[in-house]
PDB file of C-alpha atoms in Angstrom:
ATOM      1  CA  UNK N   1     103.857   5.519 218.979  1.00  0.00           C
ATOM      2  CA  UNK N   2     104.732   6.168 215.321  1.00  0.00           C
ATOM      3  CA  UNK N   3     107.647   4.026 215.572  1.00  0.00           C
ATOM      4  CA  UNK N   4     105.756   1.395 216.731  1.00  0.00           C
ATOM      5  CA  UNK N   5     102.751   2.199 214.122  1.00  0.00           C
ATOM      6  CA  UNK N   6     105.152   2.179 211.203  1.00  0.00           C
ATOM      7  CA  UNK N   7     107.259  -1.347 212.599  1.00  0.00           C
ATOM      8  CA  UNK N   8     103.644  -3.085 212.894  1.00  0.00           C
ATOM      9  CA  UNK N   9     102.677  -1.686 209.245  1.00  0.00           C
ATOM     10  CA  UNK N  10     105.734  -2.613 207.961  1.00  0.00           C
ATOM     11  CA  UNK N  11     105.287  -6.253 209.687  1.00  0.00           C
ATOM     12  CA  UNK N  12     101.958  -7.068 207.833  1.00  0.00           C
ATOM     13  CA  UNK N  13     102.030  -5.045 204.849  1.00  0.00           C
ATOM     14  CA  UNK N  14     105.243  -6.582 203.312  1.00  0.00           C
ATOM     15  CA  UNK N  15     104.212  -9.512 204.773  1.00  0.00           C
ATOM     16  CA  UNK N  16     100.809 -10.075 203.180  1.00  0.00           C
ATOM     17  CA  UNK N  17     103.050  -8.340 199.631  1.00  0.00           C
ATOM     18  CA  UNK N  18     105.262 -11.120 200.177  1.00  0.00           C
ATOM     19  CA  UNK N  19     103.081 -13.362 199.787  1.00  0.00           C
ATOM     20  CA  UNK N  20     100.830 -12.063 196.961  1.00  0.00           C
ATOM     21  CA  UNK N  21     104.048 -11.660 195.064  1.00  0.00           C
ATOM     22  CA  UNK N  22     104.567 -15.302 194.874  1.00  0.00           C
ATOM     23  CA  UNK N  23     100.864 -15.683 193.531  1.00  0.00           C
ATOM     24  CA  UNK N  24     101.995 -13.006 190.667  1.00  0.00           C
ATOM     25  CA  UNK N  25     102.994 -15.530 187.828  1.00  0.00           C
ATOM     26  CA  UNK N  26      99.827 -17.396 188.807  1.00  0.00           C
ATOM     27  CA  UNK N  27      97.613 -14.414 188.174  1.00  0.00           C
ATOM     28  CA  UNK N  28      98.891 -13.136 185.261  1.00  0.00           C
ATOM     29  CA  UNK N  29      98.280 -16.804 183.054  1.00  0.00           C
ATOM     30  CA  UNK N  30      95.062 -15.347 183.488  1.00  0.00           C
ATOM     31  CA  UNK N  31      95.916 -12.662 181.400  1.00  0.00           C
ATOM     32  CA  UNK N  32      95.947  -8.772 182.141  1.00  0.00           C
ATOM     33  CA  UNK N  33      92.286  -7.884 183.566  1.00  0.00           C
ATOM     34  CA  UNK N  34      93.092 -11.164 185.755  1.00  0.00           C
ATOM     35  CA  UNK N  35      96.739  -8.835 187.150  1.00  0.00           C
ATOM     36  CA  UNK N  36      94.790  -5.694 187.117  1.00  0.00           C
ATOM     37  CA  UNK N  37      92.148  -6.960 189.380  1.00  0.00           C
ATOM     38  CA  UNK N  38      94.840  -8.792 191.904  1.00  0.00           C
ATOM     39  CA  UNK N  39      96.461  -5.507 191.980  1.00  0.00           C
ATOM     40  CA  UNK N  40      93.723  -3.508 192.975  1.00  0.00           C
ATOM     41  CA  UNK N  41      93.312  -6.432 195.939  1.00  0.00           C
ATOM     42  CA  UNK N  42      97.012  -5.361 196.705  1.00  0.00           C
ATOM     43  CA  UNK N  43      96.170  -1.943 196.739  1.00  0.00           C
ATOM     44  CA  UNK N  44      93.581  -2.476 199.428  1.00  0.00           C
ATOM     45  CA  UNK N  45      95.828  -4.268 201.588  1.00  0.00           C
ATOM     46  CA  UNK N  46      98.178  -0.901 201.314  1.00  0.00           C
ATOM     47  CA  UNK N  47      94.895   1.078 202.169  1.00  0.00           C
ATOM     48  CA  UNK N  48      93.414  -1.176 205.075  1.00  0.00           C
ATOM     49  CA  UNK N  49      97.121  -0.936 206.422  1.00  0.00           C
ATOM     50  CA  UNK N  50      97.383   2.425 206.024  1.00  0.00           C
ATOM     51  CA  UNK N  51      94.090   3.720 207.581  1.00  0.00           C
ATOM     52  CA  UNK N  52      93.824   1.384 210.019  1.00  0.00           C
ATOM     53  CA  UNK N  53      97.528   0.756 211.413  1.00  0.00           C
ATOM     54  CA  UNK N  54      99.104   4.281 210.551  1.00  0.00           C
ATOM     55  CA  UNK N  55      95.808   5.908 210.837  1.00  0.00           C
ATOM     56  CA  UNK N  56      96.354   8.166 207.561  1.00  0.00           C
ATOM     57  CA  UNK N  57      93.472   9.128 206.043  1.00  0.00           C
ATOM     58  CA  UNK N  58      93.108  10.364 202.075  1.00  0.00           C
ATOM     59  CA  UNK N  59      91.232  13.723 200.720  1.00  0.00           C
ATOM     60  CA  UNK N  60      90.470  14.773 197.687  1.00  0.00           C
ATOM     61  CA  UNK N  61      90.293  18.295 195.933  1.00  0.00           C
ATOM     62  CA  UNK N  62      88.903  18.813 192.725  1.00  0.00           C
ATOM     63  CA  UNK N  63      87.167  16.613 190.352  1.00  0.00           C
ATOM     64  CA  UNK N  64      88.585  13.148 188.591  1.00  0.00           C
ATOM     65  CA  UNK N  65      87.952  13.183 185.039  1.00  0.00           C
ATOM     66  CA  UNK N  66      86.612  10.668 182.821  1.00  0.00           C
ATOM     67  CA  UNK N  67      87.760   9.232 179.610  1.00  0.00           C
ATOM     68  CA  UNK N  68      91.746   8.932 178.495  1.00  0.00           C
ATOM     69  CA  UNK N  69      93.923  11.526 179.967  1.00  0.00           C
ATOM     70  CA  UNK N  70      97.389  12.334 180.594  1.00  0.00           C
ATOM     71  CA  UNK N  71      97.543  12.632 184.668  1.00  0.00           C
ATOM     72  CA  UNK N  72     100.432  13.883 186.141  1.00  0.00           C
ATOM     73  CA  UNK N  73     101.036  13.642 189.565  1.00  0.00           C
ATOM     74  CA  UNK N  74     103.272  15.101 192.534  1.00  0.00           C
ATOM     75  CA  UNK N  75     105.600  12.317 193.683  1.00  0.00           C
ATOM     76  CA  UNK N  76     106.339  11.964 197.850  1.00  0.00           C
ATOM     77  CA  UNK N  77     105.743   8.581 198.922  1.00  0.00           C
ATOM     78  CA  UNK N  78     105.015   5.220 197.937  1.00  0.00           C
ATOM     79  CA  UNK N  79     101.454   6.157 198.758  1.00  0.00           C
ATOM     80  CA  UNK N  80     100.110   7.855 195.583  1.00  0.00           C
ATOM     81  CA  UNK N  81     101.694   5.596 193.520  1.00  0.00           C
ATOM     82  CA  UNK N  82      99.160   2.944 194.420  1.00  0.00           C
ATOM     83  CA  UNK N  83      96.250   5.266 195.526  1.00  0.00           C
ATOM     84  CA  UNK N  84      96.213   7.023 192.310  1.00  0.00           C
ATOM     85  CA  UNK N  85      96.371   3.759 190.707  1.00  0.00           C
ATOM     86  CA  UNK N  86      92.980   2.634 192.640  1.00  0.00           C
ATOM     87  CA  UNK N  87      91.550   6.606 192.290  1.00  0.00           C
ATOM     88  CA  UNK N  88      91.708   6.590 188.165  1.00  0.00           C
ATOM     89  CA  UNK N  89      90.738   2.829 187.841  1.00  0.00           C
ATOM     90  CA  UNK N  90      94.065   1.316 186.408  1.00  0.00           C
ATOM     91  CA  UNK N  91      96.089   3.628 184.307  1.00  0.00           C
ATOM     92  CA  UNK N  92      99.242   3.211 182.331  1.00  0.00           C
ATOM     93  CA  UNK N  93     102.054   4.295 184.809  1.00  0.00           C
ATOM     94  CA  UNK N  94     105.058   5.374 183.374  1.00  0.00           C
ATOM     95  CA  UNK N  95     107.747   3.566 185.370  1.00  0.00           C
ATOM     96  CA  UNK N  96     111.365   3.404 184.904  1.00  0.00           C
ATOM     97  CA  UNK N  97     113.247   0.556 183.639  1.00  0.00           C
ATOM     98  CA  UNK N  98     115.148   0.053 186.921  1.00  0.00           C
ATOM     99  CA  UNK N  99     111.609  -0.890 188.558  1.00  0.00           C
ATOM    100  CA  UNK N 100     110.456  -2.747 185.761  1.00  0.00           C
ATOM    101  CA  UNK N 101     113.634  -5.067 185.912  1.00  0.00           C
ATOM    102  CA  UNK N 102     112.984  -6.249 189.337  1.00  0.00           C
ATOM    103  CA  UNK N 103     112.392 -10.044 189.417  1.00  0.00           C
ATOM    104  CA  UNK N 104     109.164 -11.498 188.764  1.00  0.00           C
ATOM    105  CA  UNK N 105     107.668  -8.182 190.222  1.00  0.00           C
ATOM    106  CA  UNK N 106     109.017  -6.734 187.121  1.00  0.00           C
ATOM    107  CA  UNK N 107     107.626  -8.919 185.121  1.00  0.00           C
ATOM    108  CA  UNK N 108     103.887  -8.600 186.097  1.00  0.00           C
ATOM    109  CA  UNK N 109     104.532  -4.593 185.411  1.00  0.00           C
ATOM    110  CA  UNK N 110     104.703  -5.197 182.201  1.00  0.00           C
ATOM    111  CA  UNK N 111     102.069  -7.649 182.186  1.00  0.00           C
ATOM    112  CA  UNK N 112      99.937  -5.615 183.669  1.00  0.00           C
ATOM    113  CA  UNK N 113     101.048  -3.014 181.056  1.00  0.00           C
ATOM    114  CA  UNK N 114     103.116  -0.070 182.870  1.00  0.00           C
ATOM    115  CA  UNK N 115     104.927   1.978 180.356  1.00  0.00           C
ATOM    116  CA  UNK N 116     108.921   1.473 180.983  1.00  0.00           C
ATOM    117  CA  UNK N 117     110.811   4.598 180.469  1.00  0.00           C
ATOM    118  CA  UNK N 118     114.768   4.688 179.650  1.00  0.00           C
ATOM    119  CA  UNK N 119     116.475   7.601 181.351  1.00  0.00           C
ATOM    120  CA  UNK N 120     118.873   7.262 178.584  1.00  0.00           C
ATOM    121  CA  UNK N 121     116.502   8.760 176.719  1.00  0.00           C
ATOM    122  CA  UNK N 122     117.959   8.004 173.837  1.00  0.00           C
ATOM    123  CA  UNK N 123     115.952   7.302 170.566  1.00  0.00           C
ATOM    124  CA  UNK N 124     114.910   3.787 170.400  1.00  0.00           C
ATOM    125  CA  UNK N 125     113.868   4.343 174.247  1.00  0.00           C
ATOM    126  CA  UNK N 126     111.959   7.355 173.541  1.00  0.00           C
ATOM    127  CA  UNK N 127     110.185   4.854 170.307  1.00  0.00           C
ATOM    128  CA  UNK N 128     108.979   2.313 172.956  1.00  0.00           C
ATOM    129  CA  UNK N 129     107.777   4.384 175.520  1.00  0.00           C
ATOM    130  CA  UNK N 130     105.354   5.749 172.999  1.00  0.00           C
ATOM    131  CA  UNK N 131     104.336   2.596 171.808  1.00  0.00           C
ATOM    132  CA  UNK N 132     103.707   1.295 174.981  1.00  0.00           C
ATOM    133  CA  UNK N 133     101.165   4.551 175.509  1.00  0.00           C
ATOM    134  CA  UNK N 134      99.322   4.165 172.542  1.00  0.00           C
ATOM    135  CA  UNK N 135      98.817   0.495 173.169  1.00  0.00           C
ATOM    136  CA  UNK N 136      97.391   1.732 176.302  1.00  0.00           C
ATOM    137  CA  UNK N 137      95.530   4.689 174.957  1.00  0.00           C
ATOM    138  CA  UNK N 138      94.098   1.735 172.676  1.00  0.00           C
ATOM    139  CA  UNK N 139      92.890  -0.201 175.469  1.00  0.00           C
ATOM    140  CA  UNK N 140      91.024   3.113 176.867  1.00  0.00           C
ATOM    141  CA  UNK N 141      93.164   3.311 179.503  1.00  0.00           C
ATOM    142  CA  UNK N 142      94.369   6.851 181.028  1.00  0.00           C
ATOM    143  CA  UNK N 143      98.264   7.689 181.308  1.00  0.00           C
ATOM    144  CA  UNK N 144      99.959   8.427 184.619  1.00  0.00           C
ATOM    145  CA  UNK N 145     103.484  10.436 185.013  1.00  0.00           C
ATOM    146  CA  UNK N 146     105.398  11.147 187.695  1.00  0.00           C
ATOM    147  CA  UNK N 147     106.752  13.950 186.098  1.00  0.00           C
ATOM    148  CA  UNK N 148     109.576  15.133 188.250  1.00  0.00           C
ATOM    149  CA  UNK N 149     111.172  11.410 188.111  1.00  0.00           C
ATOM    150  CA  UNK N 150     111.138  10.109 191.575  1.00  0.00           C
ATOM    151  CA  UNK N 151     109.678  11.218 194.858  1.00  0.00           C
ATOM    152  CA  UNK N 152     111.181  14.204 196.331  1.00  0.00           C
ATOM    153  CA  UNK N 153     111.164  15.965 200.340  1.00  0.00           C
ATOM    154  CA  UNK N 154     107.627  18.259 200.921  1.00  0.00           C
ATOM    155  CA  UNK N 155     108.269  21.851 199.444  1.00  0.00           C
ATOM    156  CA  UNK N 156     110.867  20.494 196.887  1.00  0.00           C
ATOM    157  CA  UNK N 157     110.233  20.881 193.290  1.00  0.00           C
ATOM    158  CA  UNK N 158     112.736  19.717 191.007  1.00  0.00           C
ATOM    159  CA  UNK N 159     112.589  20.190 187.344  1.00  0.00           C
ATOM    160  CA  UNK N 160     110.108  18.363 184.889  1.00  0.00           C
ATOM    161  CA  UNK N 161     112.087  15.229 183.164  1.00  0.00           C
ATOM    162  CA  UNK N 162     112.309  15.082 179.379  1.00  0.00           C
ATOM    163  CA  UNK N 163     109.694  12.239 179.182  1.00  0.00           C
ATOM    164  CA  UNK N 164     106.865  13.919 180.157  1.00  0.00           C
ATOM    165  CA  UNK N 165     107.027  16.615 177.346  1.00  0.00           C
ATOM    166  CA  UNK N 166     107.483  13.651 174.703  1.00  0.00           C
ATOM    167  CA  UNK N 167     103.762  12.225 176.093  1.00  0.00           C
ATOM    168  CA  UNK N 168     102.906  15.360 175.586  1.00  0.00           C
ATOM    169  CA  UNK N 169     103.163  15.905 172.286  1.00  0.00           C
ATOM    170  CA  UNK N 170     102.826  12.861 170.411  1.00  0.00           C
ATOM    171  CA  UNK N 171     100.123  11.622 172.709  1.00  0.00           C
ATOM    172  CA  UNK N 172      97.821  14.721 172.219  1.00  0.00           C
ATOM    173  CA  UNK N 173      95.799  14.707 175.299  1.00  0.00           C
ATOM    174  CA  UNK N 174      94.672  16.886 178.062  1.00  0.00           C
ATOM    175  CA  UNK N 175      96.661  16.784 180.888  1.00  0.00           C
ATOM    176  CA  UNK N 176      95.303  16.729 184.381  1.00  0.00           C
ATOM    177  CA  UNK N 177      97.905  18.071 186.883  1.00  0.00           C
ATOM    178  CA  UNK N 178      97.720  16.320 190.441  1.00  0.00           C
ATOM    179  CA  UNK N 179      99.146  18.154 193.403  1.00  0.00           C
ATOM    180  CA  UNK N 180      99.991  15.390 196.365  1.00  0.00           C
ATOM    181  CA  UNK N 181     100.725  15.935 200.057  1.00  0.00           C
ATOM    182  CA  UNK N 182     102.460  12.885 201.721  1.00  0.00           C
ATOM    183  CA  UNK N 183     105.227  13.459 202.209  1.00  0.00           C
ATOM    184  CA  UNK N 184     104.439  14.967 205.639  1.00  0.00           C
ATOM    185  CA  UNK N 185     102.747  11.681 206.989  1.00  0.00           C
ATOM    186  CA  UNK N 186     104.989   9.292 204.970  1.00  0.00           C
ATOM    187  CA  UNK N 187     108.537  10.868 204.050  1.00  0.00           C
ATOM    188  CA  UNK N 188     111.478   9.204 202.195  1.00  0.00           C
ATOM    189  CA  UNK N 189     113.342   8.437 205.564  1.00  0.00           C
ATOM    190  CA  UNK N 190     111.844   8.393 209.005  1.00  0.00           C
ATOM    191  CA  UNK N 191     109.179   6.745 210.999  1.00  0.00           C
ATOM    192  CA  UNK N 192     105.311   7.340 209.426  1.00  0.00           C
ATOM    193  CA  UNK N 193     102.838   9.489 211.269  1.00  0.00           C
ATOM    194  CA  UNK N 194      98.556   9.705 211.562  1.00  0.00           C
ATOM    195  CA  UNK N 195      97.221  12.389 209.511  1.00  0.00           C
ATOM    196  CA  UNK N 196      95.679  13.268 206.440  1.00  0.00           C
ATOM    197  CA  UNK N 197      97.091  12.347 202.487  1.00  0.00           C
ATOM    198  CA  UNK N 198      95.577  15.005 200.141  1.00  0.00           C
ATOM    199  CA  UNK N 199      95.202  14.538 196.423  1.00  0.00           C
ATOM    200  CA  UNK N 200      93.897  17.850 194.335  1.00  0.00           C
ATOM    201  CA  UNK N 201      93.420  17.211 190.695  1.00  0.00           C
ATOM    202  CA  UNK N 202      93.643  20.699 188.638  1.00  0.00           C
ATOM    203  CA  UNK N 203      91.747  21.963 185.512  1.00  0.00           C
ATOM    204  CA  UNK N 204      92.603  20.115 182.438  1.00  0.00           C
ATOM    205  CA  UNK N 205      95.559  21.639 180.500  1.00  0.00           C
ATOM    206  CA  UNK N 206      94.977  21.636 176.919  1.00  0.00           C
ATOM    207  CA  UNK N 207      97.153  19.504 174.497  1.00  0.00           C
ATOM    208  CA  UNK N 208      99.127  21.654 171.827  1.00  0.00           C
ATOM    209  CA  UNK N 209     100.787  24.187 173.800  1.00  0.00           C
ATOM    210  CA  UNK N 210     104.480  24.972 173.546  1.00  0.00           C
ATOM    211  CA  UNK N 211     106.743  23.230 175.656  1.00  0.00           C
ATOM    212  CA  UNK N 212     107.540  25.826 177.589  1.00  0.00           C
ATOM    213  CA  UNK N 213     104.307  26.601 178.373  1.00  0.00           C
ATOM    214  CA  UNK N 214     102.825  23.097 178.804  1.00  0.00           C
ATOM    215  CA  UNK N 215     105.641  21.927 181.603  1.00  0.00           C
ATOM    216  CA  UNK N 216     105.249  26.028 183.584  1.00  0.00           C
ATOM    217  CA  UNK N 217     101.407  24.894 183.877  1.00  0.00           C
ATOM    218  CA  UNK N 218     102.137  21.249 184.798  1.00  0.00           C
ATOM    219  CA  UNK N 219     104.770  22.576 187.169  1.00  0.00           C
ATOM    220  CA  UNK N 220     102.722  24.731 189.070  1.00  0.00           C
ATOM    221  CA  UNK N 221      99.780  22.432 189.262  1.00  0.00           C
ATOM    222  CA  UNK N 222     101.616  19.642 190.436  1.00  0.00           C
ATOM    223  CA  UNK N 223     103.420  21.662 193.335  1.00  0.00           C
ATOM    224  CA  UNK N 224     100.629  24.037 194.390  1.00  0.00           C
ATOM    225  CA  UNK N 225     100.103  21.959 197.736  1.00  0.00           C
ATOM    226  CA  UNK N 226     104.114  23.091 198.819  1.00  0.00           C
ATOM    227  CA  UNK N 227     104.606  24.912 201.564  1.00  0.00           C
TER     228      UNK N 227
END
C-alpha cells in the first residue's frame, strides 16, 4: 500500500509541479506578491496530495509568533520546507546556491526573494546573504534557516553550519527554534507512509548571546523531537 500511495503521489504531485513550473516566468512579470501567492497555490497542491493520497496529517506544538523573527527549523523531508513556508506566511528561506541555480525554478527563488547562501562561505558570500536578509527584514518578512544544512535521517543531529550564527548576529533577532518530525512518514530514501508530521515551535531565544551559547540552545530546540 505505501508503495502504491507514494507512486500515485508522486504521479500527480510532480505532475501538477510540472506544470505550474512552466507558468513560473508568467507569474513572476507580475511581480513578487503575484510569485508569493502562486506559491502558496503550489503549496496546497503538496498539502491536498499529501493528506489526501499519503494520508499524512500535520500537528503543531507550541505557539507561532508574530512579527520578524529568525525561525530555525529541523530539516527531514521536503515536507517542512513548504509547510513552514505556508505556517509563517512567506518567509525569507535561506537556500543554497546549488538550489537557487536550477533553471527557471531558480530563477523565481530569487524572485520570490529566498536568501542564497554560498557554502564557500567566503566573504563576499557571507556580504550578500546579509543583504538579501535585511532586504527581507525590510519588507517585514520573517527569516527561515535550516540550520544543520540539508535534511538529515530521524535521531541524527549534525552540527549547526556557519551561516546560521552570521544571521545571528548581524540580524539581531529572536530566534524561534522549530523541532520537526518527518522523517518517519517521509524519509530521504524509501517508500512514504500515513501518519502524523509534527512541528513544535520553542520559546524565543534572545538575540545577543555568545555563539556558543546561541547555537547549544538552537541545537537542542531544533532536535528535541529525536528519538
Amino acid at each position: 500500500m505505501n508503495r502504491l500511495r507514494s507512486l500515485l503521489f508522486a504521479i500527480v504531485f510532480y505532475g501538477v509541479s510540472a506544470l505550474l513550473v512552466l507558468f513560473v516566468p508568467l507569474a513572476g512579470l507580475f511581480g513578487r506578491k503575484a510569485l508569493r501567492s502562486y506559491a502558496m497555490a503550489w503549496v496546497s497542491v503538496l498539502r491536498w496530495c499529501t493528506a489526501t493520497i499519503l494520508g499524512i496529517r500535520t500537528r503543531i506544538e507550541g505557539t507561532i509568533p508574530q512579527g520578524p523573527v529568525l525561525f530555525a527549523a529541523k530539516h527531514e523531508s521536503i515536507y517542512e520546507a513548504m509547510e513552514l513556508t505556508r505556517l509563517l506566511g512567506s518567509p525569507a528561506t535561506v537556500m543554497k546556491r546549488e538550489l537557487a541555480s536550477i533553471p527557471i525554478w531558480g530563477w523565481a527563488a530569487r524572485r520570490y526573494g529566498v536568501i542564497v547562501v554560498d557554502r564557500s562561505a567566503n566573504a563576499a558570500a557571507l556580504r550578500t546573504m546579509m543583504k538579501d536578509a535585511k532586504a527581507a527584514l525590510a519588507e517585514g518578512r520573517s527569516i527561515m534557516i535550516f540550520p544543520e544544512g540539508t535534511r538529515v535521517n530521524p535521531g541524527e543531529a549534525p552540527e549547526l553550519r556557519s551561516g546560521f550564527a552570521g544571521l545571528y548576529r548581524i540580524l539581531g533577532l529572536p530566534v524561534i527554534p522549530v523541532a520537526v518530525k518527518s522523517g518517519h512518514v517521509w524519509p530521504l530514501k524509501g517508500h512514504k507512509r500515513s501518519g502524523t508530521i509534527t512541528f513544535s515551535f520553542g520559546e524565543p531565544i534572545p538575540p545577543g548571546l555568545p555563539r556558543a551559547e546561541a547555537e547549544a540552545l538552537v541545537h537542542a530546540g531544533i532536535n528535541r523531537l529525536n528519538g
